[in-house]
Amino acid sequence: MSKLHLVFGGRVKDPRTLDFDMSTIEVVGIYDSYAAAEDAWRGAAQRSVDDAEKKYVVVHLHRLLEPDMEGRVPGIERPRAPAG
């Protein structure tokens, strides 16, 4: 499986958090390497450098899709198979 990375951003209610205003979410793109995602993140973040309430992040999609390959994902529980 490719190591997929999502880059997105938007306005946050508090610049110290990742509490996004969902009506402002901008998806920059999905990338197959961290280096490409980081380049996209850097470009988007630099375009909004003067706006303290706008923030961009890189999400490691591959860790969410295949958590056993990368180890446990904090805060995310895997669904349990039904008993029986």
XYZ file of C-alpha atoms in Angstrom:
84
model
C 0.000 0.000 0.000
C 1.236 3.486 -0.821
C 1.915 5.826 2.054
C -0.895 8.279 1.417
C -0.889 11.751 2.961
C -3.755 14.266 3.013
C -3.028 17.987 3.186
C -5.879 20.244 4.242
C -6.465 23.460 6.103
C -8.896 26.136 7.063
C -9.765 28.614 9.750
C -9.349 27.584 13.364
C -11.274 29.047 16.284
C -8.089 29.297 18.354
C -4.643 29.350 16.659
C -3.271 27.124 19.456
C -5.637 24.275 18.512
C -6.779 22.221 15.540
C -10.464 23.074 16.097
C -11.350 23.831 12.463
C -14.374 25.789 11.276
C -15.776 23.079 8.998
C -17.296 25.617 6.589
C -13.780 26.826 5.674
C -12.015 23.486 5.081
C -9.815 23.463 1.977
C -8.438 20.149 0.725
C -5.050 20.848 -0.845
C -4.559 17.268 -2.058
C -3.599 13.661 -1.424
C 0.033 12.679 -1.978
C 1.925 9.391 -2.170
C 4.969 10.589 -0.241
C 5.532 12.681 2.841
C 7.991 14.882 0.923
C 5.350 15.793 -1.678
C 2.753 16.394 1.046
C 5.189 18.568 2.981
C 5.889 20.663 -0.134
C 2.140 21.161 -0.670
C 1.627 21.969 3.021
C 4.482 24.486 2.982
C 3.108 26.226 -0.108
C -0.408 26.481 1.327
C 0.842 27.620 4.740
C 3.117 30.272 3.228
C 0.230 31.705 1.187
C -1.654 32.343 4.447
C 1.300 33.302 6.666
C -0.282 36.654 7.624
C -3.542 35.028 8.764
C -3.048 33.596 12.274
C -6.462 31.920 12.201
C -5.670 29.828 9.122
C -3.783 26.573 9.551
C -2.772 23.646 7.316
C -1.897 20.094 8.375
C -0.562 16.834 6.933
C -2.558 13.712 7.854
C -0.930 10.291 7.469
C -3.856 8.495 5.794
C -1.879 5.264 5.522
C -1.720 5.084 9.331
C -5.499 5.336 9.547
C -6.108 2.810 6.772
C -3.529 0.237 7.914
C -2.832 0.881 11.605
C -1.238 -2.563 12.136
C 1.523 -1.688 9.672
C 2.513 1.455 11.560
C 1.481 0.482 15.082
C -1.478 1.615 17.119
C -3.064 4.937 16.165
C -3.696 6.999 19.333
C -7.353 7.837 19.851
C -8.641 5.410 17.224
C -10.071 2.047 18.136
C -10.346 -0.716 15.564
C -13.836 -2.194 15.153
C -14.212 -5.540 16.885
C -15.602 -8.536 15.015
C -19.041 -9.601 16.237
C -18.962 -12.536 18.653
C -20.239 -15.886 17.500
